[in-house]
Coordinates of C-alpha atoms and ligand atoms in Angstrom, one line a residue:
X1 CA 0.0 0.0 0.0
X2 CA 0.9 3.2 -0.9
X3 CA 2.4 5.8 1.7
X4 CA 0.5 8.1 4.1
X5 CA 1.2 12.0 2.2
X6 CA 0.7 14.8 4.8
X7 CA -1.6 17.3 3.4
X8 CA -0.1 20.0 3.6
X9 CA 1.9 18.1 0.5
X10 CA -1.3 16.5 -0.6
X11 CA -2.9 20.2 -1.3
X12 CA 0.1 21.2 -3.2
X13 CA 0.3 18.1 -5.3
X14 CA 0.1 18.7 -8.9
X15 CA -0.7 14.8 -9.8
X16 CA -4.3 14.0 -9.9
X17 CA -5.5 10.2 -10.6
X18 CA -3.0 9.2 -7.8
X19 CA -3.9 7.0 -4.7
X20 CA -2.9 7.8 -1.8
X21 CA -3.1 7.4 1.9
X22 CA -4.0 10.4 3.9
X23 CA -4.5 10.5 8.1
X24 CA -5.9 13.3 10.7
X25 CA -8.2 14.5 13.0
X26 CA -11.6 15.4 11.3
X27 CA -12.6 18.8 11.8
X28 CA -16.5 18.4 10.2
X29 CA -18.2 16.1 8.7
X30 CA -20.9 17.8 6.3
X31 CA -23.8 16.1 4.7
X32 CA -22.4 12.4 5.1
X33 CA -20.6 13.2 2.2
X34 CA -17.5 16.1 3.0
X35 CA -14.9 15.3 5.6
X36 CA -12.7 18.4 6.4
X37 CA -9.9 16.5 7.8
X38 CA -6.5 18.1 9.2
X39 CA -3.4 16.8 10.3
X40 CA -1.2 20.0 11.1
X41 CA 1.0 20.0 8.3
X42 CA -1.1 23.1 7.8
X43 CA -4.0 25.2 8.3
X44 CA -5.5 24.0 5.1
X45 CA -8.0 21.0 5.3
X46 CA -8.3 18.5 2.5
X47 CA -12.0 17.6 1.6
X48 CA -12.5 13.8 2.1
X49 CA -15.2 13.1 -0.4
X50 CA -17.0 10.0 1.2
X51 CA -19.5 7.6 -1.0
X52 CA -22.4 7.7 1.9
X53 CA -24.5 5.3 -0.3
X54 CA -22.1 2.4 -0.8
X55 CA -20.8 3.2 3.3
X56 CA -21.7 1.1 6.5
X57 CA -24.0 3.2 8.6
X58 CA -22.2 2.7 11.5
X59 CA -19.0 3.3 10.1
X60 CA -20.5 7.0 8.9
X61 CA -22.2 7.2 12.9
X62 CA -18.4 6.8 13.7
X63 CA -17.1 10.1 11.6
X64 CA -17.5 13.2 14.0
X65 CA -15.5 15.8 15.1
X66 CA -12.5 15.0 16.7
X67 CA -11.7 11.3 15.3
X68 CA -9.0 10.0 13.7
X69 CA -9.2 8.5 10.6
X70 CA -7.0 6.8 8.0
X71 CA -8.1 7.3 4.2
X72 CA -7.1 5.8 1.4
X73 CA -8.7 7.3 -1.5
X74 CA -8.1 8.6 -5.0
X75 CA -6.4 12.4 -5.4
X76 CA -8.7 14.1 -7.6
X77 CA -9.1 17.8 -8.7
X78 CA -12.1 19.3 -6.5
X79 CA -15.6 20.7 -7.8
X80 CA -15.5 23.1 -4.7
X81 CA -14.2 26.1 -4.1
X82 CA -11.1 26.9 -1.7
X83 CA -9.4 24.1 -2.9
X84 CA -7.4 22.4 -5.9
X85 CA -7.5 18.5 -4.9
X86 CA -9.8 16.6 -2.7
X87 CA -9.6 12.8 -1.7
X88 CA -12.5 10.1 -3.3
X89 CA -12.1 7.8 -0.5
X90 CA -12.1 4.2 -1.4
X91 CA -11.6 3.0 2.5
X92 CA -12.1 4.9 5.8
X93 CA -10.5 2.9 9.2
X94 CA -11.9 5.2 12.2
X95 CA -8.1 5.1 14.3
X96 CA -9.6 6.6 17.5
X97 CA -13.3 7.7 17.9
X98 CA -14.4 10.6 19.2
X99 CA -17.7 11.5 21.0
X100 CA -19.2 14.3 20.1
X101 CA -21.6 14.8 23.2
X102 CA -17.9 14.9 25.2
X103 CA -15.6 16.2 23.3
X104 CA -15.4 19.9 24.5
X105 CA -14.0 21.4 20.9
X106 CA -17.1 21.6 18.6
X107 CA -16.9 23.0 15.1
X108 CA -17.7 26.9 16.3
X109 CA -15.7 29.7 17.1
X110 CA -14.5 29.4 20.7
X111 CA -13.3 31.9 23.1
X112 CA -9.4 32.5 23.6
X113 CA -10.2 32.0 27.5
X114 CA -12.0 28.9 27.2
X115 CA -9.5 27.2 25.1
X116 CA -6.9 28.4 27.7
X117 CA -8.6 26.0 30.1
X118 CA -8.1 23.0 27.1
X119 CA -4.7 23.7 26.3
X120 CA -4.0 20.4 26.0
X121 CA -6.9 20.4 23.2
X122 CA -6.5 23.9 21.5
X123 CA -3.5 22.8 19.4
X124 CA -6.3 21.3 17.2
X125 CA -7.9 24.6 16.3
X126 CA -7.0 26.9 13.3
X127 CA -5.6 29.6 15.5
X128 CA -3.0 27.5 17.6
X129 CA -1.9 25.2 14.8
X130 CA -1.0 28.6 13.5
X131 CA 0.4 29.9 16.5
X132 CA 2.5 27.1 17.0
X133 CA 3.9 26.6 13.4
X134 CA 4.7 30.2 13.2
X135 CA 6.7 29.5 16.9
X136 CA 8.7 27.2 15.5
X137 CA 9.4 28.4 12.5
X138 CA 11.3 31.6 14.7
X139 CA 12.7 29.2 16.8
X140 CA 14.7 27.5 14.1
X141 CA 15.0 30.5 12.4
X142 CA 17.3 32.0 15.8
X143 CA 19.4 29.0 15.4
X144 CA 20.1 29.6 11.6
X145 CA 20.4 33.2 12.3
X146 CA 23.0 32.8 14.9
X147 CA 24.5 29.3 13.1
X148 CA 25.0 31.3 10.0
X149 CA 27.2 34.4 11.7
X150 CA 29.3 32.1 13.2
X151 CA 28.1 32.0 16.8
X152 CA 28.3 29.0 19.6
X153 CA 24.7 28.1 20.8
X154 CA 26.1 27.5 24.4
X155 CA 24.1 25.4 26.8
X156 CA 24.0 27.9 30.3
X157 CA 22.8 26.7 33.6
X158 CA 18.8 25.8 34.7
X159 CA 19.9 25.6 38.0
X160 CA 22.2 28.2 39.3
X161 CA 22.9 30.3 43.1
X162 CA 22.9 33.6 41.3
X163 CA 19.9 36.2 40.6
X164 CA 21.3 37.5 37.6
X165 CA 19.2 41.1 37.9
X166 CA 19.3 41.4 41.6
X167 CA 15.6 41.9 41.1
X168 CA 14.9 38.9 43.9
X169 CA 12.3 37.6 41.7
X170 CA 13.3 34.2 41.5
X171 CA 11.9 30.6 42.5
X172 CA 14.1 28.4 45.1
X173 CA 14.9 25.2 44.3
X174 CA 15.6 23.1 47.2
X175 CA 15.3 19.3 48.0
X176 CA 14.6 20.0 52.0
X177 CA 11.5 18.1 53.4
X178 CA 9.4 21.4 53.5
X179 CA 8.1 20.4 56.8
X180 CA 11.6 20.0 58.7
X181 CA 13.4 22.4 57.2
X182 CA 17.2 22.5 59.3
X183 CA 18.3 25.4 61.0
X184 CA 21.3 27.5 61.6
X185 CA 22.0 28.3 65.8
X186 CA 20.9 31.7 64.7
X187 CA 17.6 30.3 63.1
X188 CA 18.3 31.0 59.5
X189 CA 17.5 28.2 56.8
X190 CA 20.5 26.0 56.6
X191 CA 21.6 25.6 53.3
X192 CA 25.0 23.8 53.9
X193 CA 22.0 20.8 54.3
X194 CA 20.4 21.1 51.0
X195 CA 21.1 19.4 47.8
X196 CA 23.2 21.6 46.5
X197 CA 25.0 22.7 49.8
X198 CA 23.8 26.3 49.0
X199 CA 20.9 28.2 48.4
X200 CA 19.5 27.7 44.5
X201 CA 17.6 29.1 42.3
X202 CA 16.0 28.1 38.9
X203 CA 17.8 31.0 36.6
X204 CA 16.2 34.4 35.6
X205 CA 18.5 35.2 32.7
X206 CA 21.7 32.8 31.2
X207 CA 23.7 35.9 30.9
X208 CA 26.3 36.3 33.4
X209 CA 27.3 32.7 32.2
X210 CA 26.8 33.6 29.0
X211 CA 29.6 36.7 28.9
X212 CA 32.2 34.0 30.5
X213 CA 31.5 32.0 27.0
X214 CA 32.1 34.9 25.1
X215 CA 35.2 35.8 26.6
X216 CA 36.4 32.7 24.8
X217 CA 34.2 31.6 22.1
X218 CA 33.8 35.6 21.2
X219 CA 30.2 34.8 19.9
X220 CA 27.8 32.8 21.8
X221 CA 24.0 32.7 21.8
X222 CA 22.1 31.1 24.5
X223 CA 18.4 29.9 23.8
X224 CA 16.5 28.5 27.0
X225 CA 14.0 28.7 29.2
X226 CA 13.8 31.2 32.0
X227 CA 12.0 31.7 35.2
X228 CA 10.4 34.6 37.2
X229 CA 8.4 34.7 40.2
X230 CA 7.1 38.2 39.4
X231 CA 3.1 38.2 40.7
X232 CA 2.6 40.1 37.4
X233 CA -0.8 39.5 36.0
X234 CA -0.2 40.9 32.5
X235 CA -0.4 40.1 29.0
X236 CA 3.7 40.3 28.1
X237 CA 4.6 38.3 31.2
X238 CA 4.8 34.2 32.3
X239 CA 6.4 33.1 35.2
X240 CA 8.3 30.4 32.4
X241 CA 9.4 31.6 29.3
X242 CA 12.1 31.4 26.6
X243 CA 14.5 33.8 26.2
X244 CA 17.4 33.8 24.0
X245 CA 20.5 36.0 24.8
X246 CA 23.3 36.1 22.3
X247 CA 26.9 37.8 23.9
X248 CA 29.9 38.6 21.6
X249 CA 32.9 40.5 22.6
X250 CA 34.4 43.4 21.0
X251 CA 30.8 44.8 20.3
X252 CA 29.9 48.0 21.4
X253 CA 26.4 49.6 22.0
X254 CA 26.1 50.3 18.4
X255 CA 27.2 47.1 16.8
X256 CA 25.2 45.5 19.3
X257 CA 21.7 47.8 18.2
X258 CA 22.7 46.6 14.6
X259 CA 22.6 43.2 15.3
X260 CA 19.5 42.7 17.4
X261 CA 17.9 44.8 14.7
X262 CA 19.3 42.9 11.8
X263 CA 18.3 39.9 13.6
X264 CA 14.7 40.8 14.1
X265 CA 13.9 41.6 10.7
X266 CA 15.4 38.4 9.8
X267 CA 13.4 36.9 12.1
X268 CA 10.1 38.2 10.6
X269 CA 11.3 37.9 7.4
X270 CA 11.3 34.1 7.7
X271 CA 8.0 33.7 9.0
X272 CA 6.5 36.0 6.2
X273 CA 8.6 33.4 3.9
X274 CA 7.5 30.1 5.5
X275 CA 4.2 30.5 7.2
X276 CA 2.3 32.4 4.7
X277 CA -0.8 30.8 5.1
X278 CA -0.7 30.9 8.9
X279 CA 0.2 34.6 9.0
X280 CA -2.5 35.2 6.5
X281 CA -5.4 33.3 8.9
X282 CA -3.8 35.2 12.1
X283 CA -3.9 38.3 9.8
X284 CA -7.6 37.6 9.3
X285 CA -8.5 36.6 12.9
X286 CA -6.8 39.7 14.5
X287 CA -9.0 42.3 11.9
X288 CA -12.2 39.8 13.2
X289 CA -11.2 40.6 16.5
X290 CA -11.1 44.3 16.1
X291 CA -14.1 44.5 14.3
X292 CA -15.5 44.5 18.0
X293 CA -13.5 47.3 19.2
X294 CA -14.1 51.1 18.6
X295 CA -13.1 52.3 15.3
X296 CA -9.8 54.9 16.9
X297 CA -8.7 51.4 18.8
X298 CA -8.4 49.7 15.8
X299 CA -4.8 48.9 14.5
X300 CA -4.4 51.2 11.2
X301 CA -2.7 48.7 9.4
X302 CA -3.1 44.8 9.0
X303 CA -0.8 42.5 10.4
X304 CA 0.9 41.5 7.6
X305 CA 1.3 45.0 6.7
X306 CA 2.8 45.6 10.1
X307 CA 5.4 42.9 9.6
X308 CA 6.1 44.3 6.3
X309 CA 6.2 47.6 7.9
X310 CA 8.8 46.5 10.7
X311 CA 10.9 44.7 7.9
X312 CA 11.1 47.8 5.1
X313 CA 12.2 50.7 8.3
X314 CA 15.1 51.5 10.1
X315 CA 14.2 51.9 14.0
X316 CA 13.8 54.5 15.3
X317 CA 17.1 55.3 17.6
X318 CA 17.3 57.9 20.4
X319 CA 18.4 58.0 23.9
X320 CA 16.4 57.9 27.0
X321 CA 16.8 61.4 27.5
X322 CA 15.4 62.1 24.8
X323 CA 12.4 59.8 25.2
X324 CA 11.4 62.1 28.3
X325 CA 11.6 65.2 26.4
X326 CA 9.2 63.8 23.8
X327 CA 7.1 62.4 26.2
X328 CA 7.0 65.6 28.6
X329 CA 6.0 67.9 25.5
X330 CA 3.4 65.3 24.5
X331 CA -0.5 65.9 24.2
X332 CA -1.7 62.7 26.6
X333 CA 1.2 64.3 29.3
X334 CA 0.1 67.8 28.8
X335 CA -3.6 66.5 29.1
X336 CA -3.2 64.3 31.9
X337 CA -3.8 61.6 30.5
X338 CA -1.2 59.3 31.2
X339 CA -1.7 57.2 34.4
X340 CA 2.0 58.0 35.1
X341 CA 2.5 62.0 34.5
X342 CA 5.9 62.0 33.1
X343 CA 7.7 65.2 35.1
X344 CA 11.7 64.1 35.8
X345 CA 14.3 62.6 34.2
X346 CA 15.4 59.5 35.8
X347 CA 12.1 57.5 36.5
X348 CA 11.6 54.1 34.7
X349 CA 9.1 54.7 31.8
X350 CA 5.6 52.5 32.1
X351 CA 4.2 50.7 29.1
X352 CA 1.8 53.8 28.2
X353 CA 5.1 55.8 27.5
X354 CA 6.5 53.3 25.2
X355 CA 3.4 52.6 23.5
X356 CA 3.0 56.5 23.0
X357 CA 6.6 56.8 21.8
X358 CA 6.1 53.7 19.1
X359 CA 2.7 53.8 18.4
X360 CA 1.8 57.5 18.4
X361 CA 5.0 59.6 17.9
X362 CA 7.2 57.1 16.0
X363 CA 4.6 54.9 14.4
X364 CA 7.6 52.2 14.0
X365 CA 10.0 50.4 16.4
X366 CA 11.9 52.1 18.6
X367 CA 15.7 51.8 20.2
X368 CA 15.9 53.9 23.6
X369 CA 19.9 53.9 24.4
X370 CA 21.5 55.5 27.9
X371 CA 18.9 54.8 30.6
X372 CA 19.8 56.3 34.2
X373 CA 22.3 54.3 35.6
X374 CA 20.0 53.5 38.9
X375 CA 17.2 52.0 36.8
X376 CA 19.5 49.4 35.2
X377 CA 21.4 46.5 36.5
X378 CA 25.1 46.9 37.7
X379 CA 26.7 45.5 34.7
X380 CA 25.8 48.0 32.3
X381 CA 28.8 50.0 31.0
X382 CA 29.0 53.4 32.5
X383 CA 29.0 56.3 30.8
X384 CA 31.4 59.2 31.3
X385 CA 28.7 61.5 32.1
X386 CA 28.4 59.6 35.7
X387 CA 24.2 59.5 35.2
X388 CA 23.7 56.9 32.4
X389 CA 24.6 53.3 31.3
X390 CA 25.1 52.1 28.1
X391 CA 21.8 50.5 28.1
X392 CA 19.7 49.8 25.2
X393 CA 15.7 48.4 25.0
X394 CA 13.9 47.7 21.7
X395 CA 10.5 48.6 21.7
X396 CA 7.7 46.9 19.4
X397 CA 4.5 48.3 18.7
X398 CA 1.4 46.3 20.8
X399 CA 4.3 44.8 22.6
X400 CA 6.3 47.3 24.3
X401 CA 9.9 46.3 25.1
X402 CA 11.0 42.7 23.1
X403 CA 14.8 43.3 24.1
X404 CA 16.7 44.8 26.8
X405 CA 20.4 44.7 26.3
X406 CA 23.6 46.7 26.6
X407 CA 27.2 47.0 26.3
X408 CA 28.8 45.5 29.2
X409 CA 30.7 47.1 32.1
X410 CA 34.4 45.4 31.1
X411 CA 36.8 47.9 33.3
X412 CA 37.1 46.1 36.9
X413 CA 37.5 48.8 39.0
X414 CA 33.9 50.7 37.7
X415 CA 32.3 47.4 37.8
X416 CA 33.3 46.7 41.4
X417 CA 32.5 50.1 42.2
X418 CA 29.0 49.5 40.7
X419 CA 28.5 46.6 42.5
X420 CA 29.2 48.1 45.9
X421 CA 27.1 50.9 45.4
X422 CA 24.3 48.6 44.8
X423 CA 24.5 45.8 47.5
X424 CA 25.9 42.8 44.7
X425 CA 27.7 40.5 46.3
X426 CA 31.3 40.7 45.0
X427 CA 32.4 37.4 46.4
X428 CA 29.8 35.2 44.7
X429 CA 30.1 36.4 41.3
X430 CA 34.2 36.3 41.7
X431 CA 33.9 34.1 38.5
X432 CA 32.2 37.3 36.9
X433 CA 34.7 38.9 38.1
X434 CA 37.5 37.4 36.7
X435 CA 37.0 37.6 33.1
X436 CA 37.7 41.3 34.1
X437 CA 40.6 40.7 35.6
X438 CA 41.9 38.4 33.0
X439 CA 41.9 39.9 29.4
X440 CA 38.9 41.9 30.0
X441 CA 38.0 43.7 26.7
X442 CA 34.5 45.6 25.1
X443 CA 31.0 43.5 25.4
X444 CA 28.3 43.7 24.5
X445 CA 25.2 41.4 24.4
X446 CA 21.0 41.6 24.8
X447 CA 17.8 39.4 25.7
X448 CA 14.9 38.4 23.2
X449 CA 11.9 37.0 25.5
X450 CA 10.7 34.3 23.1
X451 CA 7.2 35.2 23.5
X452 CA 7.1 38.5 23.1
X453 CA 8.2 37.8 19.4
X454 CA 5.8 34.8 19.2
X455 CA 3.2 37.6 19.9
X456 CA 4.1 40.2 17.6
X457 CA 4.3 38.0 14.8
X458 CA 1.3 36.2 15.2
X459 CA -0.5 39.0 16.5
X460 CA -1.7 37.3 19.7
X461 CA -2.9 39.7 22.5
X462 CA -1.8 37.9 25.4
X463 CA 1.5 35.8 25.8
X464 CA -0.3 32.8 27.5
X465 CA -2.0 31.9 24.5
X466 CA 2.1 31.7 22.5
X467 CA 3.0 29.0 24.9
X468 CA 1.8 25.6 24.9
X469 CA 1.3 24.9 28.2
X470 CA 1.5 28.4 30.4
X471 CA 2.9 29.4 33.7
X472 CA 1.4 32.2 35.7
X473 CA 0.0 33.0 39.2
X474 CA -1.9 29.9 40.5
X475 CA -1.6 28.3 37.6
X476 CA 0.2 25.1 36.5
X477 CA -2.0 22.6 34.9
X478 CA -0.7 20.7 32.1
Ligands
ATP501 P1 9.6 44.0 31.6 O1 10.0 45.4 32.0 O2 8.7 43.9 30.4 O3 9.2 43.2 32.8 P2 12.4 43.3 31.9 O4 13.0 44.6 32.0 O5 12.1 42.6 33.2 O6 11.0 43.3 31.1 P3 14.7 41.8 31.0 O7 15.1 41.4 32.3 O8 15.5 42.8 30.3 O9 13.2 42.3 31.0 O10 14.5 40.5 30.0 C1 14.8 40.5 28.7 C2 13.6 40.2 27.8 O11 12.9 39.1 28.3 C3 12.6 41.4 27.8 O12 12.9 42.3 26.9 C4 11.3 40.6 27.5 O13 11.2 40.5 26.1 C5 11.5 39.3 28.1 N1 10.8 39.1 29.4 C6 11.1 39.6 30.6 N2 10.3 39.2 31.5 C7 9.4 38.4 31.0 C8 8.3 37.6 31.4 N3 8.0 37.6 32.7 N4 7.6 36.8 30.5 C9 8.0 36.8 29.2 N5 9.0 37.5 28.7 C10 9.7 38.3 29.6
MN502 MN1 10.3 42.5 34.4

């Protein structure tokens, strides 16, 4: 017997008057007669054409939504419309039935929340298959990207006894009964006891370790899950999520903008390339979705014309400083409407300044360069005006900031000095340390947060619905 074809292939096949053997999950079964059936090669179906006269009854009862099905039939060109081919079955074997009185996903539009609480399910619907194609389509793209330019994909610690921002925000890992947990004589938690012999933690960024790699290797990339313990109910935040964080030595702030622009672009440029059809459905579903919302809310252009957009401009580049004055002078500050009144230089900016700055002022992505120095973490290189760090974040329209990187603090005695002033422990991070102590030289490197890509190319609104199986506040199922 002939082999099973995907359909993605079988819907591109120029041979008719072939057999073949097709297999998937049927979507709908119309009439008796038309099976929709996918198999997530793609977001196309193939129309099963079934001869409901010359068919066992109970074999048809046995064809509903959900079931998977083998089919060997006869490639033909189709009557209908939407398609090119369509399968004249000569045999259907039901592989696994479904029931359609249980199974929760029925052929109807379902809500983004509800399919949340199927996730193991929602990978069968038009709008996650695409999702998830598009997903990994960037993903390989990262390592092509990287591959290509001649950097090492290097492998940095899950579990690791440093907070790489300081920020605190991280969860503990610990193999202590939780219920007799030993103690010091001065009644602190004694770590000396644990696994580990110290206090761990599952890591919030790869990129301490990363730097040492570059100090070496010169080029290094790191592509990994991360993990976050912020309480932060939002739509650009998980508490697990992918980040991938590429280092290289001898880069300064600007050859380190170029590259994480260059990179993006290439980024969206393969999806656009590879994922068509899936960009074209998201494209679709997104202006659905705004068809409910206000006509000023709605986006002005299309997603595919947004990725185009991002694609055929330079960012926008400017420094913090800057930023404020724009944002001072601006309408919504002037008329009070920000939630966050922009007045002095040196706060952190909220997510309605950089959505003002990219979507209103700019209309296109954005690079903000020398943030205050005591907004940003202590390895930022300083700069000789003793306020600001070589600090740079890349902000994306409907997402806000997608990067956050800088040019690394390589001079010893400015970096220990940093780390005083801010409470870092000097004697932890003395591997840190060294690489500046032994041929230190220029750095520079950045994050990408996985998601926050996923979303802006797919157009998702909120990040748990880029991830298969989601990690937030009281949540962990899956
Ligand atoms: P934000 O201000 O949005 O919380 P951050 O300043 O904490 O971001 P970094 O520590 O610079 O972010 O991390 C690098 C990148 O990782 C960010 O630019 C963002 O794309 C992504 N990122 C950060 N936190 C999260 C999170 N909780 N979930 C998903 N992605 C994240
Ligand atoms: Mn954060």
């Amino acid at each position: 017997m002939s082999q099973r074809i995907k359909i993605k292939a079988l819907l591109e096949s120029e041979q008719t008057g072939i057999e073949v053997v097709v297999k998937g999950w049927i979507r709908t079964f119309r009439n008796n007669q038309f099976i929709a059936l996918n198999d997530g090669s793609t977001n196309n179906n193939i129309q099963v054409v079934v001869d409901f006269e010359n068919t066992d009854p109970n074999l048809l009862k046995r064809l509903t939504t959900g079931a998977a099905i083998s089919v060997v039939g006869e490639l033909v060109p189709s009557l209908g419309k939407g398609q090119k081919v369509e399968v004249k079955a000569k045999s259907i074997e039901v592989l696994g039935d479904s029931d359609p009185e249980k199974y929760p996903l029925q052929p109807k539009k379902h809500s983004l929340e509800f399919l949340r609480e199927i996730a193991h399910l929602r990978f069968r619907t038009n709008t996650f298959g695409a999702v998830f194609r598009v997903r990994n389509t960037l993903a390989y793209a990262i390592h092509r990207f990287f591959n290509d330019r001649g950097f090492v994909y290097l492998h940095t610690p899950i579990i690791t006894a440093s907070d790489a921002e300081g920020a605190g925000e991280t969860f503990h890992v610990t193999n202590f009964d939780l219920l007799s947990i030993p103690k010091t004589d001065s009644g602190e938690v004694n770590y000396k006891d644990d696994f580990f012999g110290r206090a761990t933690n599952l890591t919030v960024s790869g990129q301490l370790e990363g730097e040492l790699g570059a100090m070496a290797l010169s080029d290094i990339y790191t592509f990994g899950p991360t993990f976050r313990a912020e309480n932060s109910n939002t739509t650009r935040h998980l508490a697990e999520f992918w980040m991938i964080e590429p280092e290289m030595a001898f880069y300064d702030l600007e050859d380190n903008m170029n590259l994480a622009e260059e990179m993006l672009k290439y980024l969206i440029g393969e999806a656009l390339k590879h994922n068509a059809d899936d960009i074209e459905f998201l494209s679709q579903r997104l202006a659905d979705e705004e068809k409910q919302k206000p006509q000023h809310e709605r986006s002005e252009m299309s997603l595919t014309e947004k990725l185009q957009f991002c694609l055929d401009n330079d960012f926008q580049r400017l420094t913090y400083t800057e930023a404020i004055d724009i944002l001072k002078e601006s309408t919504p500050n002037k008329k009070k409407k920000f939630q966050y009144p922009v007045e002095g230089w040196g706060t952190d900016l909220q997510s309605e300044h950089e959505r003002y700055l990219v979507e209103k002022h700019f209309k296109k992505p954005v690079i903000l360069t020398d943030y205050p120095k005591q907004i940003k973490a202590f390895y930022m290189r300083q700069n000789d005006d003793g306020k600001t760090v070589r600090a740079m974040d890349i902000l994306f329209p409907g997402i806000g900031e997608i990067i956050g990187g800088s040019q690394r603090e390589e001079r010893l005695e400015k970096l220990e000095q940093r780390m005083d002033e801010m409470g870092v422990p000097k004697e932890e991070l003395w591997w840190y340390l060294d690489t500046r102590r032994f041929g230190t030289c220029q750095h520079a490197g950045f994050g990408l947060g996985f998601e926050r890509m996923v979303q802006f190319v797919t157009g998702m609104g909120n990040i748990r619905d880029v991830i298969p199986f989601p990690r937030f506040p009281k949540n962990a199922e899956f």
